[in-house]
């Protein structure tokens, strides 16, 4: 293993971080490990506005998770929006809470904390009048407009449980989620705008809601285009929200009251609805936003993710607002109108903390440095990445060109399941290495194990497990706690198995190597191979399908599909047809890059598809197949190799 030199910690002038240097990190990590209850009770009381402050830390653990979800701060009560809004009114009422950059450069609006508080109260009153109350589920199917954040906060104000469905998902995928969580209300908008293109959100929502038991659909007007309308069910946002009172008494809930459900893909079956609860999640997102980014009062903080994913929940809305920060919401794409859009925004808004995904960094690096260097980026202090491993080339471009070698790069490793950052450099304290997620935050106890669950010590590569619950961890899968236990705790009992592989180097830095299960990560979108396969065989043309990921220069991973044609079908415009199918069943972001027609799939005698073989062939490493003697029909492999396409 080669030794990589770390970039020394940046200058920490002006920092008021609770973890200003590595000595402080070491102490905090040890304190949180030795006495987690005391550490997190103190942290939550400092960072969160409780109605009744909790006296209990963790209740339950990974050994008893099969009997019941563990809890944090169980005797505390609160309403999350008090932390995100009300408590800022006295000192930050006129500070910008949401800085909205619309699709067209320079368009958008600024919303102060006072205005946001008023709008959230109005939306809560409007939802309440539509019959939404504590515990009810509300689906949010929107683009990146401020009303999406208002909708989330309004649900939280009522104790209703929101579930955001990314605006790229298809009607079928949206319907599945409406049904799974039993949503009584859907919030959407007429049309979404992205990169100058129109996305027919209301029309898709209409198709998804058809025949379902949704009481109301609240519709934000973004473009004014004509949309279908179901009398009695559909209601315009501007009719009911603007007319409602700007005062609303926040509904106080228990710490473990569910805050939201977010569906995410796993290695098997349909996406599962992970449940995050109120007190612990808020503690974790507030604290990690503050610590990882060394967040400061005068920061202009920009996370350019989408609220449809966990990054948008934790690091556009809840974490930044709870800290009283100015948080940018971005409606467009990094390439609209050209590859300079991010840096144009940095110059115009004087952004200090910028957070994006490696896939965007790679795509922009390929467009040339001039798109970056023509803008003034001197305001930048911290640059974050999330969603997939960042290759050293992209890391260096981000560091050298975007950050002019004066910013700290925080490569934050975490997951929908973890609620917030887990393994990450802390700005400006951690000396960084290009491509390393580096060290665990306090409360995170990583362990590398081999396939048999044996602990690996010292420098090693293995499967990444975490040994102890932290406040932000998802508690269960909506309606299916058994699935939660099976997915995360059955492989290595007593440990949370992340699904990721990782390497620990001689300095103790963690390098995430990627998923070791059947989850693929395309352009930062997490998708299950099982979902693709289900989509492919839902048409008539394909009788069997197996989908694997392979390394892709820009997207991180590409999607390679092996398909067996049904009788009578030929390989005409197959890729186009199959992508049409994926788009209809999953969504516009689910695209296959390469399709190969095969006579059969390589299966063991018991009928299990040997994906290891398919992965190697897709990666162009057919020479390393190893033992194929357990296959029912080894000749299938020969024809697969012969017909392999370069991905
Ligand atoms: O494989 C890891 C990868 O993204 C997965 C989680 O995806 P999702 O739940 O959609 O959440 C993405 C946003 C947190 C992980 O299992 N991943 C996330 N961050 C990193 C990463 N891989 C390497 N380095 C990261 N910084």
XYZ file of C-alpha atoms and ligand atoms in Angstrom:
673
model
C 0.000 0.000 0.000
C 1.580 3.250 -1.054
C 1.918 6.024 1.443
C -0.016 9.151 0.476
C 1.028 12.472 1.872
C -1.665 14.425 3.592
C -2.433 18.047 2.780
C -1.867 19.856 6.088
C -4.799 21.380 7.926
C -5.801 24.807 6.597
C -5.424 28.060 8.481
C -8.236 28.256 11.009
C -8.561 32.031 11.361
C -12.045 33.022 12.457
C -13.104 29.496 13.291
C -15.234 28.933 16.353
C -15.512 25.215 15.701
C -16.001 22.922 18.688
C -13.361 20.733 16.991
C -10.656 23.171 15.850
C -7.770 20.704 15.646
C -6.907 17.019 15.731
C -6.253 17.005 19.464
C -9.836 18.209 19.969
C -11.101 15.574 17.522
C -9.231 12.838 19.404
C -10.637 13.978 22.730
C -14.195 14.326 21.391
C -14.019 10.904 19.701
C -12.766 9.262 22.891
C -15.398 11.023 25.029
C -18.200 9.988 22.660
C -16.869 6.415 22.612
C -16.396 6.091 26.373
C -19.557 7.823 27.400
C -21.930 8.272 24.454
C -24.946 9.160 26.561
C -23.270 12.024 28.322
C -21.591 13.258 25.133
C -24.802 13.370 23.070
C -27.041 14.608 25.852
C -24.713 17.562 26.291
C -24.440 18.102 22.532
C -28.183 17.973 21.933
C -28.910 20.391 24.741
C -26.414 22.807 23.287
C -27.490 22.520 19.646
C -31.221 21.727 19.654
C -34.199 23.648 21.085
C -36.118 21.100 23.180
C -39.530 21.625 24.714
C -38.634 19.083 27.395
C -34.915 18.422 27.523
C -34.110 14.705 27.465
C -32.405 12.994 30.371
C -32.036 9.640 28.587
C -29.375 8.924 25.982
C -29.480 5.644 24.092
C -32.117 3.036 24.867
C -31.487 -0.322 23.157
C -28.598 -1.386 20.935
C -27.641 -3.511 17.920
C -28.081 -6.738 19.883
C -31.676 -5.974 20.746
C -32.595 -4.246 17.470
C -34.454 -7.376 16.324
C -36.897 -6.951 19.206
C -37.406 -3.204 18.905
C -35.790 -0.135 17.329
C -33.231 1.588 19.538
C -34.080 5.071 20.739
C -32.224 8.256 21.510
C -33.377 10.942 23.949
C -36.642 9.039 24.467
C -38.004 11.229 27.291
C -37.394 14.498 25.397
C -40.097 16.400 23.511
C -39.722 19.037 20.811
C -40.851 20.393 17.502
C -38.054 20.443 14.975
C -39.165 23.702 13.355
C -38.583 25.572 16.606
C -34.878 24.780 16.174
C -34.931 25.639 12.471
C -37.096 28.765 12.633
C -38.565 30.156 15.858
C -35.364 30.274 17.839
C -33.675 32.393 15.156
C -36.354 35.083 15.033
C -34.894 37.246 17.796
C -31.334 37.490 16.490
C -31.544 36.365 12.875
C -35.043 37.418 11.825
C -33.733 39.491 8.924
C -30.954 37.108 7.967
C -31.473 35.218 4.703
C -32.456 31.634 5.456
C -33.002 30.380 1.903
C -31.215 31.909 -1.035
C -33.015 30.498 -4.038
C -31.190 30.454 -7.368
C -33.755 29.602 -10.026
C -33.148 27.820 -13.308
C -32.194 31.004 -15.171
C -28.959 32.524 -13.831
C -29.579 35.398 -11.438
C -33.305 34.700 -11.067
C -34.730 33.561 -7.757
C -35.473 35.054 -4.381
C -34.139 35.472 -0.867
C -36.269 34.433 2.077
C -35.375 35.682 5.537
C -35.875 33.625 8.672
C -38.872 35.807 9.571
C -40.434 35.284 6.154
C -39.705 31.571 6.174
C -41.240 31.213 9.621
C -44.383 32.999 8.416
C -44.627 30.900 5.252
C -44.128 27.633 7.120
C -46.850 28.618 9.594
C -49.164 29.460 6.701
C -48.444 26.151 4.996
C -48.956 24.271 8.270
C -52.315 26.003 8.750
C -53.303 25.230 5.155
C -52.324 21.556 5.460
C -54.136 21.321 8.745
C -57.281 22.745 7.110
C -56.943 20.021 4.462
C -57.049 17.429 7.224
C -53.350 16.686 7.610
C -52.346 16.089 11.218
C -49.792 14.438 13.460
C -48.552 11.104 12.102
C -50.208 11.483 8.659
C -47.964 10.845 5.655
C -47.480 13.477 2.989
C -45.651 12.827 -0.272
C -43.660 15.724 -1.701
C -42.965 15.433 -5.443
C -41.308 18.657 -6.458
C -38.349 20.317 -8.069
C -35.925 22.605 -6.295
C -38.235 25.455 -5.388
C -38.329 27.050 -1.919
C -41.853 25.709 -1.410
C -40.329 22.214 -1.222
C -38.448 23.253 1.919
C -41.544 25.059 3.203
C -43.576 21.884 2.644
C -41.069 19.769 4.575
C -40.988 22.196 7.473
C -44.778 22.605 7.475
C -45.184 18.833 7.804
C -42.664 18.813 10.645
C -44.516 21.694 12.305
C -47.668 19.520 12.365
C -45.918 16.296 13.344
C -46.911 14.921 9.912
C -44.396 12.617 8.236
C -43.085 13.739 4.867
C -41.733 11.488 2.186
C -40.014 13.246 -0.669
C -39.888 11.492 -3.986
C -37.207 12.821 -6.338
C -38.835 14.674 -9.245
C -37.226 12.344 -11.815
C -39.132 9.268 -10.641
C -41.866 7.879 -12.874
C -45.582 7.696 -12.113
C -45.228 3.994 -11.307
C -42.420 4.595 -8.824
C -44.337 7.486 -7.265
C -47.497 5.384 -6.980
C -45.584 2.579 -5.239
C -44.368 5.064 -2.627
C -47.802 6.649 -2.170
C -49.225 3.194 -1.550
C -46.401 1.937 0.675
C -46.586 4.828 3.105
C -50.361 5.347 2.826
C -50.059 9.041 1.943
C -53.242 11.063 2.324
C -51.804 14.184 0.710
C -49.418 14.859 -2.181
C -47.641 18.182 -2.626
C -46.367 18.915 -6.118
C -45.978 21.748 -8.618
C -47.385 22.389 -12.076
C -44.089 22.082 -13.918
C -40.496 21.636 -12.809
C -37.738 23.556 -14.579
C -34.244 22.182 -15.022
C -31.671 23.342 -17.485
C -34.345 25.082 -19.553
C -36.413 21.913 -19.819
C -39.901 21.411 -18.459
C -40.707 18.466 -16.224
C -44.414 17.662 -16.018
C -44.603 17.025 -12.293
C -48.352 17.496 -11.847
C -49.167 15.291 -14.843
C -46.985 12.488 -13.472
C -48.486 12.937 -10.012
C -51.987 12.735 -11.558
C -51.117 9.419 -13.173
C -49.666 8.134 -9.902
C -52.653 9.222 -7.818
C -55.254 7.755 -10.187
C -57.316 5.203 -8.291
C -55.432 5.846 -5.052
C -56.826 7.058 -1.802
C -55.199 10.501 -1.784
C -57.461 13.112 -0.170
C -55.710 16.205 -1.460
C -53.061 17.338 -3.880
C -51.558 20.723 -3.108
C -50.060 22.312 -6.222
C -47.445 25.061 -6.361
C -47.601 27.206 -9.495
C -44.108 27.491 -10.940
C -44.672 28.224 -14.632
C -48.405 28.775 -15.008
C -48.711 26.072 -17.682
C -52.100 24.388 -17.966
C -52.399 21.246 -15.864
C -55.091 18.637 -15.348
C -57.330 19.290 -12.352
C -59.438 17.007 -10.187
C -62.111 19.067 -8.446
C -62.347 18.426 -4.726
C -58.924 16.823 -4.575
C -56.584 19.403 -6.113
C -55.882 22.720 -4.423
C -53.579 25.556 -5.509
C -50.863 26.376 -3.000
C -51.273 30.118 -3.595
C -54.996 29.937 -2.873
C -54.779 28.238 0.481
C -51.269 28.953 1.812
C -51.139 32.684 1.108
C -54.564 33.128 2.668
C -53.694 31.292 5.882
C -52.577 32.819 9.170
C -48.859 33.432 9.646
C -49.092 32.150 13.192
C -49.138 28.525 14.167
C -48.439 26.725 17.437
C -45.907 24.031 16.692
C -47.140 20.538 17.575
C -44.828 19.107 20.220
C -43.820 15.500 19.590
C -41.700 12.860 21.295
C -38.052 12.646 20.299
C -38.700 9.346 18.528
C -41.700 10.603 16.544
C -41.025 9.902 12.840
C -39.892 12.995 10.954
C -39.709 11.533 7.475
C -39.615 8.437 5.345
C -37.130 8.359 2.492
C -37.170 5.520 -0.003
C -33.836 4.160 -1.077
C -32.613 1.249 -3.138
C -31.090 -1.853 -1.675
C -29.612 -4.998 -3.151
C -32.910 -6.808 -3.299
C -36.578 -6.116 -3.824
C -38.342 -2.809 -4.046
C -36.965 0.382 -2.488
C -37.434 0.547 1.250
C -38.751 3.488 3.229
C -36.143 4.357 5.807
C -37.563 6.134 8.813
C -35.720 8.979 10.497
C -37.034 10.254 13.791
C -37.075 13.766 15.157
C -34.711 14.393 18.078
C -31.753 12.232 17.140
C -31.791 13.148 13.442
C -31.971 16.860 14.235
C -29.122 16.543 16.724
C -26.948 14.733 14.196
C -27.617 17.030 11.237
C -27.257 20.190 13.315
C -24.036 19.042 14.900
C -22.405 17.608 11.772
C -23.263 20.668 9.636
C -21.645 22.834 12.273
C -18.572 20.648 12.758
C -17.702 19.167 9.352
C -17.966 22.467 7.479
C -16.699 24.650 10.350
C -19.927 26.599 9.756
C -19.753 30.293 10.659
C -22.378 32.960 11.211
C -21.608 34.893 8.041
C -21.267 31.854 5.770
C -23.120 31.622 2.490
C -23.555 27.899 2.394
C -24.419 26.099 -0.861
C -25.255 22.427 -1.161
C -26.286 21.852 -4.765
C -28.009 18.517 -4.213
C -31.722 17.846 -4.676
C -34.168 17.652 -1.760
C -35.310 14.338 -3.225
C -32.207 12.677 -1.788
C -30.939 12.490 1.777
C -28.241 15.114 1.112
C -30.952 17.655 0.393
C -32.844 16.771 3.565
C -29.861 16.892 5.901
C -27.598 19.488 4.315
C -29.841 21.916 2.428
C -32.766 22.091 4.823
C -32.492 20.683 8.337
C -28.796 20.991 9.256
C -28.169 24.491 7.867
C -31.487 25.992 9.034
C -31.126 24.571 12.513
C -27.764 26.341 12.670
C -29.315 29.614 11.463
C -27.250 29.570 8.282
C -27.968 31.064 4.868
C -28.612 28.010 2.698
C -28.687 28.184 -1.091
C -31.248 26.142 -3.030
C -30.383 25.532 -6.664
C -33.045 24.697 -9.220
C -30.843 24.134 -12.252
C -27.944 21.946 -13.385
C -24.171 22.488 -13.305
C -24.103 22.740 -17.104
C -26.855 25.315 -17.632
C -26.377 27.591 -19.428
C -22.761 26.416 -19.483
C -20.154 24.692 -17.330
C -19.433 27.908 -15.421
C -22.806 28.011 -13.613
C -21.552 26.913 -10.172
C -18.650 29.350 -10.164
C -20.808 32.157 -11.498
C -23.020 31.541 -8.448
C -20.000 31.472 -6.171
C -18.968 34.907 -7.463
C -22.444 36.456 -7.366
C -23.482 35.127 -3.956
C -20.006 35.083 -2.397
C -20.442 31.447 -1.437
C -18.089 30.301 1.330
C -18.979 26.611 1.677
C -19.775 24.618 -1.462
C -20.958 20.998 -1.410
C -21.428 18.805 -4.483
C -20.906 15.286 -5.871
C -17.796 13.817 -7.544
C -19.771 13.099 -10.705
C -20.385 16.843 -11.188
C -16.733 17.610 -10.456
C -15.589 15.109 -13.078
C -18.049 16.378 -15.668
C -16.978 19.987 -15.087
C -13.260 19.199 -15.063
C -13.718 17.687 -18.521
C -15.089 21.030 -19.798
C -11.850 22.916 -19.117
C -10.496 25.270 -16.447
C -11.579 28.538 -18.130
C -15.166 27.997 -17.004
C -13.868 28.135 -13.447
C -11.032 30.623 -13.531
C -13.006 33.424 -15.168
C -15.051 33.786 -11.964
C -13.895 35.136 -8.615
C -13.870 32.264 -6.131
C -11.932 33.965 -3.364
C -14.947 33.722 -1.000
C -14.681 29.904 -0.893
C -13.304 28.328 2.275
C -14.626 24.750 2.420
C -15.378 22.427 -0.511
C -17.382 19.287 0.163
C -18.055 16.130 -1.803
C -20.576 13.368 -1.211
C -22.249 10.398 -2.811
C -19.467 8.266 -4.233
C -15.742 7.779 -3.991
C -13.819 10.719 -5.432
C -10.867 9.731 -7.575
C -7.604 11.579 -6.838
C -7.683 13.307 -10.250
C -11.064 14.912 -9.570
C -10.036 15.705 -5.975
C -6.950 17.567 -7.171
C -8.873 19.502 -9.786
C -11.383 20.562 -7.097
C -8.571 21.481 -4.731
C -6.185 23.142 -7.202
C -8.458 24.777 -9.766
C -11.751 25.436 -7.965
C -10.306 26.075 -4.510
C -7.060 27.692 -5.663
C -5.256 25.464 -3.150
C -6.581 27.428 -0.197
C -9.761 25.525 0.703
C -10.287 22.446 2.843
C -11.849 19.546 0.959
C -14.218 17.471 3.042
C -14.938 14.115 1.397
C -17.969 13.156 3.455
C -18.906 9.489 3.613
C -22.413 8.683 4.755
C -25.686 7.151 3.558
C -29.449 7.620 3.571
C -29.399 5.206 6.492
C -26.890 7.199 8.525
C -28.846 10.478 8.381
C -25.667 12.545 8.216
C -21.889 12.491 7.920
C -20.060 9.564 9.538
C -16.523 9.384 8.182
C -15.197 12.714 6.969
C -12.460 15.267 7.335
C -13.395 18.101 9.670
C -12.644 21.577 8.306
C -10.113 22.940 8.875
C -8.701 20.468 11.396
C -8.085 17.281 9.438
C -5.025 16.954 7.202
C -6.616 15.600 4.033
C -5.552 12.978 1.532
C -6.921 13.050 -2.020
C -9.730 10.497 -2.101
C -9.824 9.540 1.574
C -12.933 10.033 3.689
C -10.362 10.057 6.507
C -11.535 9.648 10.118
C -14.788 8.824 11.908
C -16.727 11.604 13.584
C -17.270 11.292 17.327
C -19.953 8.662 17.892
C -18.935 6.610 14.846
C -17.053 3.380 15.580
C -15.944 1.822 12.290
C -14.659 -1.704 12.013
C -13.323 -3.525 8.959
C -14.185 -7.209 8.773
C -13.545 -10.019 6.335
C -16.326 -12.006 4.657
C -16.596 -14.192 7.758
C -17.024 -11.241 10.047
C -13.538 -11.478 11.501
C -12.143 -8.128 12.586
C -9.218 -6.796 10.535
C -6.698 -4.718 12.437
C -4.118 -2.190 11.290
C -3.828 -1.271 7.611
C -6.384 -3.480 5.856
C -9.128 -3.679 3.283
C -12.495 -5.186 4.101
C -16.187 -4.686 4.668
C -17.182 -1.577 6.573
C -19.279 -2.035 9.707
C -20.190 0.431 12.428
C -20.325 -0.840 15.976
C -22.534 1.519 17.968
C -25.747 3.474 17.271
C -25.461 7.269 16.902
C -28.365 9.693 17.197
C -28.866 10.216 13.431
C -29.165 6.575 12.415
C -32.390 5.478 10.669
C -34.508 3.506 13.120
C -36.501 1.178 10.915
C -38.012 0.498 7.509
C -41.534 1.862 7.260
C -43.962 -0.953 7.977
C -41.279 -3.645 7.907
C -38.897 -3.659 10.842
C -37.871 -7.205 10.002
C -36.512 -6.033 6.663
C -34.461 -3.376 8.438
C -32.975 -5.962 10.774
C -32.363 -8.434 7.937
C -30.742 -5.883 5.660
C -28.381 -4.254 8.091
C -27.846 -6.528 11.087
C -28.125 -10.131 9.936
C -24.843 -10.415 8.017
C -22.698 -9.593 11.049
C -24.867 -9.836 14.176
C -24.317 -7.009 16.643
C -22.870 -4.741 13.913
C -24.398 -2.356 11.393
C -23.204 -3.501 7.955
C -22.974 -0.513 5.614
C -22.848 -2.375 2.287
C -19.591 -0.550 1.498
C -16.032 -1.779 1.274
C -13.208 0.303 2.717
C -9.464 0.386 3.165
C -7.655 1.695 6.238
C -4.142 2.936 5.555
C -1.072 3.010 7.757
C -2.108 6.418 9.179
C -5.585 5.177 10.084
C -7.336 7.023 7.218
C -10.414 5.320 5.762
C -10.759 5.133 1.958
C -14.205 4.027 0.821
C -13.864 1.622 -2.087
C -17.558 1.443 -3.035
C -20.528 -0.848 -2.654
C -19.918 -4.539 -2.198
C -23.570 -5.453 -2.704
C -25.895 -5.116 -5.681
C -26.399 -1.410 -5.276
C -25.024 0.751 -8.064
C -24.227 4.402 -7.831
C -24.708 6.203 -11.138
C -23.946 9.931 -11.155
C -24.620 9.982 -7.424
C -28.013 8.241 -7.879
C -28.290 5.105 -5.834
C -30.098 2.308 -7.652
C -30.631 -1.377 -7.122
C -29.754 -3.839 -9.848
C -32.945 -5.674 -8.846
C -35.007 -2.596 -9.739
C -33.476 -2.443 -13.212
C -34.018 -6.159 -13.711
C -37.658 -5.917 -12.651
C -38.132 -3.041 -15.110
C -36.498 -4.948 -17.980
C -38.586 -8.062 -17.616
C -41.787 -6.058 -17.185
C -41.958 -5.714 -20.985
C -42.531 -8.566 -23.442
C -39.126 -8.601 -25.142
C -36.951 -9.846 -22.281
C -37.352 -13.142 -20.509
C -34.373 -12.862 -18.158
C -32.080 -10.005 -17.206
C -29.086 -9.381 -14.972
C -27.731 -5.895 -14.427
C -24.336 -4.953 -13.019
C -22.317 -1.783 -12.557
C -18.926 -1.086 -14.108
C -16.478 1.811 -13.656
C -17.429 4.864 -15.708
C -15.117 7.845 -16.120
C -17.704 10.563 -15.482
C -20.688 8.856 -13.886
C -18.702 6.804 -11.372
C -20.539 3.685 -12.408
C -22.260 2.769 -15.642
C -25.095 0.262 -16.023
C -24.509 -2.930 -18.022
C -27.479 -5.175 -18.764
C -27.283 -8.795 -19.869
C -30.593 -9.847 -21.363
C -32.124 -13.018 -22.722
C -34.610 -12.227 -25.494
C -38.053 -13.754 -25.327
C -39.021 -15.968 -28.261
C -39.784 -14.011 -31.428
C -37.978 -10.839 -30.386
C -34.858 -9.541 -32.108
C -32.096 -7.185 -31.106
C -33.446 -4.182 -33.095
C -33.211 -0.848 -31.321
C -32.931 -2.698 -28.057
C -31.019 -0.165 -25.946
C -33.492 2.582 -26.820
C -36.494 0.360 -26.163
C -35.161 -0.894 -22.859
C -34.299 2.610 -21.702
C -37.851 3.641 -22.534
C -39.004 0.837 -20.257
C -36.660 1.841 -17.417
C -37.813 5.421 -17.748
C -41.444 4.390 -17.477
C -41.011 1.976 -14.586
C -38.299 3.750 -12.552
C -37.677 7.243 -13.856
C -35.707 9.473 -16.193
C -32.489 9.017 -14.214
C -32.494 5.225 -14.683
C -30.580 4.631 -17.892
C -28.751 1.593 -19.155
C -25.445 2.350 -20.869
C -24.756 -1.013 -22.448
C -26.955 -3.959 -23.297
C -25.721 -7.381 -24.350
C -27.998 -10.107 -25.619
C -26.933 -13.465 -24.183
C -28.236 -16.992 -24.770
C -28.605 -17.522 -21.016
C -27.371 -16.173 -17.702
C -24.506 -17.913 -15.897
C -26.178 -19.795 -13.074
C -25.110 -22.210 -10.404
C -26.776 -25.606 -10.377
C -29.163 -24.251 -7.751
C -30.208 -21.486 -10.150
C -28.399 -18.509 -8.597
C -27.059 -15.986 -11.110
C -23.291 -15.653 -10.701
C -22.973 -11.891 -10.801
C -19.265 -12.012 -10.061
C -18.740 -13.327 -13.589
C -21.004 -10.732 -15.165
C -19.278 -7.922 -13.290
C -15.829 -9.048 -14.423
C -16.911 -9.263 -18.062
C -18.540 -5.792 -17.905
C -15.343 -4.412 -16.393
C -13.322 -5.901 -19.263
C -11.613 -8.350 -16.901
C -12.847 -11.592 -18.411
C -9.358 -13.000 -18.010
C -9.783 -13.009 -14.233
C -12.931 -15.099 -14.008
C -11.502 -17.780 -11.785
C -13.405 -20.937 -11.087
C -16.549 -21.382 -13.202
C -16.876 -25.109 -12.634
C -19.868 -24.716 -10.318
C -21.921 -23.344 -13.200
C -24.810 -25.372 -14.498
C -23.706 -24.616 -18.092
C -20.123 -23.293 -18.416
C -20.522 -22.761 -22.202
C -22.819 -19.807 -21.469
C -19.781 -17.952 -20.155
C -17.860 -18.453 -23.376
C -20.598 -16.868 -25.426
C -20.947 -14.019 -22.910
C -17.229 -13.277 -23.203
C -17.344 -13.522 -26.979
C -20.237 -11.031 -27.187
C -18.975 -8.606 -24.529
C -19.304 -4.929 -25.341
C -16.885 -2.378 -24.055
C -18.763 -0.417 -21.416
O -21.408 3.703 -1.431
C -21.502 4.813 -0.569
C -21.678 6.068 -1.392
O -23.070 6.320 -1.440
C -23.776 5.308 -0.721
C -24.978 5.900 -0.055
O -25.858 6.371 -1.016
P -27.124 7.208 -0.574
O -27.842 6.501 0.507
O -27.872 7.552 -1.808
O -26.528 8.528 0.063
C -25.743 9.355 -0.715
C -25.508 10.632 0.055
C -24.974 10.438 1.406
C -22.761 4.770 0.249
O -23.103 3.494 0.705
N -20.987 7.214 -0.792
C -21.551 8.267 -0.172
N -20.601 9.159 0.172
C -19.409 8.656 -0.215
C -19.663 7.409 -0.822
N -18.650 6.642 -1.291
C -17.401 7.101 -1.161
N -17.087 8.289 -0.610
C -18.058 9.100 -0.132
N -17.734 10.278 0.381
